[in-house]
Coordinates of C-alpha atoms (C1' of nucleotides) in Angstrom, one line a residue:
Chain A
M42 CA 0.0 0.0 0.0
T43 CA 1.8 3.1 -1.2
A44 CA 1.0 6.7 -0.4
S45 CA -0.2 7.5 -3.9
Q46 CA -2.7 4.6 -3.7
E47 CA -4.0 5.9 -0.4
I48 CA -4.6 9.3 -2.0
A49 CA -6.3 7.7 -4.9
L50 CA -8.6 5.8 -2.6
A51 CA -9.6 8.9 -0.6
P52 CA -10.9 11.6 -2.9
V53 CA -10.2 15.2 -1.8
T54 CA -13.8 16.2 -2.4
A55 CA -15.2 13.7 0.2
P56 CA -16.9 15.3 3.2
A57 CA -16.0 14.5 6.8
P58 CA -16.7 10.8 7.6
A59 CA -19.3 11.8 10.3
S60 CA -19.7 8.2 11.4
V61 CA -22.3 7.7 14.2
T62 CA -20.9 7.8 17.8
V63 CA -22.0 5.5 20.6
L64 CA -24.0 8.4 21.9
G65 CA -25.8 8.7 18.5
Y66 CA -26.7 5.0 18.7
A67 CA -27.8 5.4 22.3
L68 CA -30.3 8.1 21.1
L69 CA -31.4 5.8 18.2
C70 CA -31.9 3.0 20.7
A71 CA -34.0 5.3 22.9
L72 CA -36.2 6.0 19.8
H73 CA -36.6 2.3 18.8
K74 CA -40.0 2.0 20.5
G75 CA -41.5 5.2 19.1
P76 CA -40.9 9.0 18.6
L77 CA -39.8 11.3 21.4
T78 CA -39.2 15.0 21.9
G79 CA -35.7 16.3 22.6
Y80 CA -36.5 17.0 26.2
E81 CA -37.9 13.5 26.7
L82 CA -34.7 12.1 25.3
V83 CA -32.7 14.2 27.8
R84 CA -34.7 12.6 30.6
R85 CA -34.3 9.1 29.2
M86 CA -30.5 9.7 29.1
R87 CA -30.7 10.3 32.8
Q88 CA -33.0 7.4 33.5
P89 CA -33.4 4.6 32.6
I90 CA -30.7 4.7 29.8
G91 CA -28.5 6.8 32.1
Y92 CA -27.9 3.8 34.3
Y93 CA -25.5 2.4 31.6
W94 CA -25.0 5.4 29.2
T95 CA -25.4 9.0 30.2
A96 CA -25.4 12.3 28.3
R97 CA -26.2 15.9 29.1
Q98 CA -28.3 18.3 27.2
S99 CA -25.3 20.0 25.7
Q100 CA -24.3 16.8 24.0
I101 CA -27.8 15.5 23.1
Y102 CA -29.1 18.5 21.1
P103 CA -26.2 18.8 18.7
E104 CA -26.1 15.0 18.3
L105 CA -29.8 15.0 17.3
A106 CA -29.0 17.6 14.7
R107 CA -26.2 15.4 13.3
L108 CA -28.5 12.3 13.2
A109 CA -31.1 14.3 11.3
E110 CA -28.4 15.5 8.8
L111 CA -27.4 11.8 8.3
G112 CA -31.0 11.0 7.5
L113 CA -31.3 8.6 10.5
I114 CA -34.1 10.5 12.2
T115 CA -36.7 13.0 11.1
S116 CA -37.2 16.1 13.4
S117 CA -40.5 18.0 13.1
G118 CA -41.1 21.1 15.2
E119 CA -44.2 22.5 16.8
S120 CA -44.5 25.6 18.9
G121 CA -44.3 24.9 22.6
P122 CA -43.7 26.8 25.8
G123 CA -40.6 29.1 26.0
P124 CA -38.5 30.6 23.2
H125 CA -37.8 27.3 21.5
Q126 CA -39.8 24.9 19.4
R127 CA -40.8 21.5 20.7
M128 CA -39.1 19.1 18.4
T129 CA -40.3 15.5 17.9
H130 CA -37.7 13.0 16.7
D131 CA -38.5 9.8 14.9
L132 CA -36.4 7.0 13.4
T133 CA -36.3 6.8 9.6
A134 CA -36.0 3.4 7.8
A135 CA -32.3 4.1 7.4
G136 CA -32.1 4.8 11.2
R137 CA -33.9 1.6 12.0
A138 CA -31.5 -0.3 9.8
A139 CA -28.5 1.4 11.3
V140 CA -29.5 0.4 14.9
A141 CA -30.2 -3.1 13.9
S142 CA -26.8 -3.6 12.3
W143 CA -25.0 -1.8 15.2
L144 CA -26.7 -3.9 17.8
I145 CA -25.3 -7.2 16.5
R146 CA -21.7 -5.8 16.2
P147 CA -19.5 -6.8 19.2
P148 CA -19.2 -3.9 21.6
T149 CA -15.9 -2.0 21.4
P150 CA -14.1 -2.5 24.7
R151 CA -13.7 0.6 26.9
P152 CA -10.8 1.3 29.3
P153 CA -12.0 0.5 32.8
R154 CA -12.1 3.3 35.4
D155 CA -13.2 2.4 39.0
E156 CA -11.9 4.8 41.6
L157 CA -13.0 2.6 44.6
V158 CA -11.0 -0.4 43.2
L159 CA -8.0 1.9 42.6
K160 CA -8.1 3.0 46.2
T161 CA -8.4 -0.6 47.3
Y162 CA -5.1 -1.5 45.5
A163 CA -3.3 0.9 47.8
V164 CA -5.5 0.2 50.9
G165 CA -2.4 -0.6 52.9
A166 CA -1.2 3.0 52.6
A167 CA -4.2 4.5 54.5
D168 CA -5.6 4.4 58.0
S169 CA -7.5 1.1 58.4
S170 CA -10.4 2.5 60.4
A171 CA -11.0 5.4 58.0
M172 CA -10.9 3.0 55.0
R173 CA -13.4 0.7 56.9
A174 CA -15.8 3.6 57.2
L175 CA -15.4 4.3 53.4
Y176 CA -16.4 0.7 52.5
L177 CA -19.3 0.7 54.9
A178 CA -20.6 3.9 53.3
E179 CA -20.2 2.4 49.8
A180 CA -22.0 -0.8 50.9
Q181 CA -24.9 1.3 52.0
R182 CA -25.0 3.2 48.7
H183 CA -25.1 -0.1 46.8
E184 CA -27.8 -1.5 49.1
Q185 CA -30.0 1.5 48.6
R186 CA -29.6 1.1 44.8
L187 CA -30.5 -2.5 45.2
E188 CA -33.8 -1.7 46.9
D189 CA -34.6 0.8 44.1
Y190 CA -33.8 -1.8 41.5
R191 CA -35.9 -4.5 43.3
A192 CA -38.9 -2.1 43.2
Q193 CA -38.4 -1.5 39.5
R194 CA -38.2 -5.2 38.8
T195 CA -41.5 -5.8 40.7
R196 CA -43.2 -3.3 38.5
L197 CA -41.7 -4.7 35.3
V198 CA -42.6 -8.3 36.2
A199 CA -46.2 -7.2 37.0
R200 CA -46.3 -5.9 33.4
G201 CA -45.0 -9.2 32.1
A202 CA -41.7 -7.8 30.9
D203 CA -39.8 -10.9 32.1
D204 CA -41.1 -12.6 28.9
Q205 CA -38.7 -12.4 26.0
C206 CA -41.5 -11.4 23.7
H207 CA -42.5 -8.3 25.7
P208 CA -41.4 -5.0 24.3
D209 CA -39.8 -4.1 27.7
F210 CA -37.8 -7.3 28.0
G211 CA -34.6 -5.4 27.2
A212 CA -35.2 -3.1 30.2
F213 CA -35.9 -6.2 32.4
A214 CA -32.7 -7.8 31.2
T215 CA -30.5 -4.8 32.0
L216 CA -32.2 -4.5 35.4
R217 CA -31.3 -8.1 36.1
L218 CA -27.6 -7.4 35.6
G219 CA -27.9 -4.2 37.6
L220 CA -29.3 -6.2 40.6
G221 CA -26.4 -8.7 40.4
V222 CA -23.8 -5.9 40.2
E223 CA -25.1 -3.9 43.1
E224 CA -25.4 -7.0 45.3
L225 CA -21.9 -8.1 44.4
Y226 CA -20.4 -4.7 45.2
A227 CA -22.3 -4.4 48.4
Q228 CA -21.1 -7.8 49.6
W229 CA -17.5 -7.1 48.6
C230 CA -17.5 -3.8 50.5
R231 CA -18.8 -5.5 53.6
W232 CA -16.2 -8.3 53.3
L233 CA -13.5 -5.6 53.0
A234 CA -14.8 -3.8 56.0
D235 CA -14.7 -7.0 58.0
Q236 CA -11.2 -7.7 56.9
L237 CA -10.1 -4.2 58.0
A238 CA -11.8 -4.7 61.3
A239 CA -10.1 -8.0 62.0
G240 CA -6.6 -6.8 61.2
G241 CA -6.7 -3.2 62.4
Chain B
M217 CA -23.2 37.2 46.7
T218 CA -22.3 40.2 44.5
A219 CA -19.7 40.2 41.7
S220 CA -17.4 42.5 43.6
Q221 CA -17.3 40.1 46.5
E222 CA -16.4 37.2 44.3
I223 CA -13.5 39.2 42.9
A224 CA -12.3 40.0 46.4
L225 CA -12.3 36.4 47.3
A226 CA -10.3 35.3 44.3
P227 CA -6.9 37.2 44.2
V228 CA -5.6 38.0 40.7
T229 CA -2.1 36.9 41.6
A230 CA -3.1 33.3 42.5
P231 CA -1.5 30.7 40.2
A232 CA -3.5 28.0 38.4
P233 CA -5.1 25.6 40.9
A234 CA -3.2 22.6 39.5
S235 CA -5.0 20.1 41.8
V236 CA -4.1 16.5 41.4
T237 CA -6.3 14.4 39.0
V238 CA -7.3 10.8 39.6
L239 CA -4.6 9.8 37.1
G240 CA -2.1 11.6 39.3
Y241 CA -3.3 9.7 42.4
A242 CA -3.2 6.5 40.4
L243 CA 0.5 7.1 39.8
L244 CA 1.1 8.0 43.4
C245 CA -0.7 4.7 44.4
A246 CA 1.5 2.8 42.0
L247 CA 4.5 4.3 43.8
H248 CA 3.3 3.6 47.4
K249 CA 5.4 0.4 47.7
G250 CA 8.6 1.9 46.4
P251 CA 10.2 3.9 43.6
L252 CA 9.7 3.0 39.9
T253 CA 10.9 4.3 36.6
G254 CA 8.6 6.0 34.1
Y255 CA 8.5 3.0 31.8
E256 CA 7.7 0.6 34.7
L257 CA 4.8 2.9 35.6
V258 CA 3.6 2.7 32.0
R259 CA 3.5 -1.0 32.3
R260 CA 1.8 -0.9 35.7
M261 CA -0.9 1.3 34.2
R262 CA -1.6 -1.5 31.7
Q263 CA -1.4 -4.3 34.2
P264 CA -2.3 -4.7 37.0
I265 CA -3.5 -1.2 37.7
G266 CA -4.8 -1.0 34.2
Y267 CA -7.6 -3.5 35.2
Y268 CA -9.4 -0.7 36.9
W269 CA -7.6 2.5 35.8
T270 CA -5.7 2.7 32.5
A271 CA -3.5 5.4 31.0
R272 CA -1.2 5.6 28.0
Q273 CA 2.4 6.9 27.8
S274 CA 1.2 10.2 26.3
Q275 CA -0.7 10.9 29.5
I276 CA 1.7 9.4 32.0
Y277 CA 4.9 11.3 31.3
P278 CA 3.4 14.8 31.4
E279 CA 1.5 13.8 34.6
L280 CA 4.8 12.7 36.2
A281 CA 6.3 16.1 35.4
R282 CA 3.3 17.8 37.1
L283 CA 3.6 15.6 40.2
A284 CA 7.2 16.5 40.4
E285 CA 6.4 20.3 40.1
L286 CA 3.9 19.9 42.9
G287 CA 6.6 18.3 45.1
L288 CA 4.7 15.0 45.5
I289 CA 7.4 12.9 43.8
T290 CA 11.2 13.3 43.2
S291 CA 12.5 12.3 39.8
S292 CA 16.1 11.5 39.3
G293 CA 17.6 10.7 35.9
E294 CA 20.4 8.3 35.0
S295 CA 21.6 7.6 31.5
G296 CA 19.9 4.6 29.9
P297 CA 19.4 3.0 26.5
G298 CA 18.2 5.2 23.7
P299 CA 18.0 9.0 23.4
H300 CA 16.3 9.6 26.7
Q301 CA 17.3 9.4 30.3
R302 CA 16.0 6.6 32.6
M303 CA 14.0 8.5 35.2
T304 CA 13.3 7.0 38.6
H305 CA 10.3 8.4 40.5
D306 CA 9.8 8.2 44.2
L307 CA 7.1 9.5 46.7
T308 CA 8.1 12.5 48.9
A309 CA 6.7 12.9 52.4
A310 CA 4.1 15.3 50.9
G311 CA 3.2 12.7 48.2
R312 CA 2.7 10.0 50.8
A313 CA 0.5 12.3 52.8
A314 CA -1.5 13.3 49.7
V315 CA -2.2 9.6 48.9
A316 CA -3.2 8.8 52.4
S317 CA -5.7 11.7 52.6
W318 CA -7.1 10.9 49.1
L319 CA -7.6 7.2 49.8
I320 CA -10.0 7.9 52.7
R321 CA -12.1 10.4 50.7
P322 CA -15.3 8.9 49.2
P323 CA -14.8 8.2 45.5
T324 CA -16.4 10.7 43.1
P325 CA -19.1 8.9 41.1
R326 CA -18.4 8.5 37.4
P327 CA -21.0 8.4 34.6
P328 CA -21.6 4.7 33.7
R329 CA -20.9 3.6 30.2
D330 CA -21.5 0.0 29.2
E331 CA -22.1 -0.6 25.5
L332 CA -23.3 -4.2 25.9
V333 CA -26.0 -3.2 28.4
L334 CA -27.0 -0.3 26.1
K335 CA -27.4 -2.8 23.3
T336 CA -29.4 -5.1 25.6
Y337 CA -31.9 -2.3 26.3
A338 CA -32.8 -2.3 22.6
V339 CA -32.4 -6.1 22.1
G340 CA -35.9 -6.4 20.7
A341 CA -34.9 -4.3 17.7
A342 CA -32.3 -6.7 16.4
D343 CA -32.3 -10.2 15.0
S344 CA -32.5 -12.7 17.9
S345 CA -30.1 -15.3 16.6
A346 CA -27.4 -12.7 15.8
M347 CA -27.8 -11.2 19.3
R348 CA -27.6 -14.7 20.8
A349 CA -24.2 -15.2 19.1
L350 CA -23.1 -11.8 20.5
Y351 CA -23.9 -12.9 24.1
L352 CA -22.3 -16.2 23.7
A353 CA -19.1 -14.6 22.4
E354 CA -19.1 -12.1 25.4
A355 CA -19.7 -15.0 27.8
Q356 CA -16.5 -16.7 26.5
R357 CA -14.5 -13.5 26.8
H358 CA -15.5 -13.2 30.5
E359 CA -14.9 -16.9 31.1
Q360 CA -11.4 -16.5 29.7
R361 CA -10.7 -13.6 32.0
L362 CA -12.1 -15.6 34.8
E363 CA -9.5 -18.3 34.2
D364 CA -6.7 -15.7 34.1
Y365 CA -7.9 -14.2 37.3
R366 CA -8.1 -17.6 39.0
A367 CA -4.5 -18.3 38.1
Q368 CA -3.5 -14.9 39.5
R369 CA -5.3 -15.6 42.7
T370 CA -3.6 -18.9 43.2
R371 CA -0.2 -17.1 42.9
L372 CA -1.2 -14.4 45.4
V373 CA -2.6 -16.9 47.9
A374 CA 0.6 -18.9 47.7
R375 CA 2.5 -15.7 48.7
G376 CA 0.1 -15.2 51.6
A377 CA -1.5 -12.1 50.1
D378 CA -5.0 -13.1 51.4
D379 CA -3.9 -11.9 54.8
Q380 CA -4.9 -8.3 55.5
C381 CA -1.3 -7.6 56.9
H382 CA 0.4 -8.7 53.7
P383 CA 1.7 -5.8 51.4
D384 CA -0.2 -7.3 48.4
F385 CA -3.5 -7.6 50.2
G386 CA -4.8 -4.7 48.2
A387 CA -4.1 -6.5 44.9
F388 CA -5.8 -9.6 46.3
A389 CA -8.9 -7.6 47.3
T390 CA -9.2 -6.1 43.8
L391 CA -8.8 -9.5 42.3
R392 CA -11.6 -10.9 44.5
L393 CA -14.0 -8.3 43.1
G394 CA -12.8 -8.9 39.5
L395 CA -13.5 -12.6 39.9
G396 CA -17.0 -11.9 41.0
V397 CA -17.7 -9.4 38.2
E398 CA -16.4 -11.7 35.5
E399 CA -18.5 -14.6 36.8
L400 CA -21.6 -12.5 37.1
Y401 CA -21.3 -11.1 33.5
A402 CA -20.5 -14.5 32.1
Q403 CA -23.6 -16.0 33.7
W404 CA -25.8 -13.1 32.7
C405 CA -24.7 -13.4 29.1
R406 CA -25.4 -17.2 29.1
W407 CA -28.8 -16.5 30.6
L408 CA -29.7 -14.0 27.9
A409 CA -28.5 -16.3 25.2
D410 CA -30.8 -19.0 26.6
Q411 CA -33.7 -16.5 26.7
L412 CA -33.2 -15.6 23.1
A413 CA -33.0 -19.3 22.1
A414 CA -36.3 -20.1 23.8
G415 CA -38.2 -17.2 22.2
G416 CA -36.5 -17.0 18.7
Chain C
dC166 C1' -45.1 35.6 43.6
dT167 C1' -41.4 32.6 43.6
dA168 C1' -39.5 28.4 42.1
dA169 C1' -39.5 24.5 39.4
dT170 C1' -40.2 22.5 35.0
dC171 C1' -40.4 22.7 30.0
dA172 C1' -37.4 23.4 26.0
dT173 C1' -33.3 24.2 23.2
dG174 C1' -29.2 25.8 22.3
dT175 C1' -23.7 27.9 22.6
dA176 C1' -18.8 28.3 24.6
dA177 C1' -14.6 27.1 27.1
dG178 C1' -11.9 23.9 28.9
dG179 C1' -10.3 19.2 30.6
dC180 C1' -9.3 14.4 30.0
dG181 C1' -8.0 10.8 27.0
dT182 C1' -6.9 8.7 22.5
dT183 C1' -4.3 8.0 18.2
dA184 C1' -0.4 9.1 15.8
dC185 C1' 4.2 10.8 15.3
dA186 C1' 9.2 11.1 16.6
dT187 C1' 13.9 9.3 18.1
dG188 C1' 17.3 5.9 18.9
dA189 C1' 19.9 2.2 21.8
dT190 C1' 19.7 -2.5 23.4
dT191 C1' 18.1 -7.2 23.4
dT192 C1' 15.8 -11.1 21.2
dT193 C1' 14.5 -14.0 17.2
Chain D
dA300 C1' 19.2 -8.8 9.7
dA301 C1' 14.9 -7.7 11.3
dA302 C1' 11.8 -7.1 15.0
dA303 C1' 10.6 -6.2 19.6
dT304 C1' 11.6 -3.9 23.8
dC305 C1' 13.4 0.0 26.4
dA306 C1' 12.6 4.9 27.2
dT307 C1' 10.6 9.5 26.9
dG308 C1' 8.3 12.9 24.8
dT309 C1' 4.9 16.2 21.4
dA310 C1' 0.7 17.3 18.5
dA311 C1' -4.0 17.0 16.9
dC312 C1' -8.4 15.8 17.7
dG313 C1' -12.7 14.0 19.9
dC314 C1' -15.8 13.3 23.7
dC315 C1' -17.7 15.0 27.7
dT316 C1' -18.4 18.4 31.5
dT317 C1' -19.5 22.8 33.5
dA318 C1' -21.3 27.0 32.9
dC319 C1' -24.0 30.4 30.4
dA320 C1' -28.2 32.1 27.9
dT321 C1' -33.3 32.7 27.1
dG322 C1' -38.1 32.7 28.2
dA323 C1' -43.0 30.5 28.7
dT324 C1' -45.8 27.6 31.6
dT325 C1' -47.1 25.3 35.8
dA326 C1' -47.0 24.2 40.8
dG327 C1' -46.6 25.7 45.6

DNA sequence: CTAATCATGTAAGGCGTTACATGATTTT
DNA sequence: AAAATCATGTAACGCCTTACATGATTAG
């Protein structure tokens, strides 16, 4: 592969690639069950989608414009409250196809970042009783989340979302993992607190 | 709070805050058991610290210079192979104190980003058998990691790192969580694959 | 009548990634 | 003889966050 060949393969007139980012796909995923307004999408990206992929307004609105430019969504505006129009966004056929083909691609691995585990690596360099308090507080945080998740599961199961054919089965499946993760973290924090109590 | 008051509270002559980032603390944590060269730190930030907090060379070397400027590490150079000096970095007393006080502060929560779980939320919009293949492949990835972790645990336990007093207890504790997480994800992926098989 | 919510956008700056650069030593 | 490793650094760019801006409607 020489330089001249590369130039020949990439015409100068070509516009920016503008491939869809994960955030873009997250928005498309949020729209897969029907149209939503921008503001509704902002709320969805805090909850429930925000549990595994968050975004703020300042990212969402420009991204919606990009998705519309790419022809993956249609955005129609109606006058609403305030100085802005209330825009409703809907998947196009191309958008629906883009999501479907992205979903079955293996996820690109992300660099892990967990501050609590990092601190644990150097646990020996800190005061044991202070660290113990930290892990107990974290355990409580996870146990509170666990309660929240259990309530959500009850509601989903009542609607029949634990059946693979139900439109909310995806939400049920993500919740199932969330329950496991929170329980695991809570138990691990309590185990560490016990260890620090025994040795300190 | 008026504008004039704010100006009075923030003197013009103050230098940039230059507070230590999490990456900075990660490097300080890596040094808590003894001095290391820059290149050794680069490797540590791929493994084992890289399992929960990664960084590349291009981030690490400038950050080391900043930590030295702040007086948290001392960096002494000796001539080594290649055009560069082999720099050895060591914690100062101030650095040791900085780690100790950071460790016992509650970790700042990070926005969650998990592409696989995001895909799961919209699982109904994709072809079931293709998604099933995806989850089976992910399950295998996690099971391979699980084997790797089990081997590491065996080595650590042989050294006695499962005792809270051992200097490698921190590494053992992080590994314990890693084992739980990988097992949980693997089982969840297999469960989802089963669900998709039953309904598809 | 005040505050929160609805509703959409812009700007500045930080963190992190890929890619580039250099060159000696050790391994294959 | 070629490739990988040792060893440190710079530059460009993208994603994401915080903060700013505007103003109508609804709830307390």
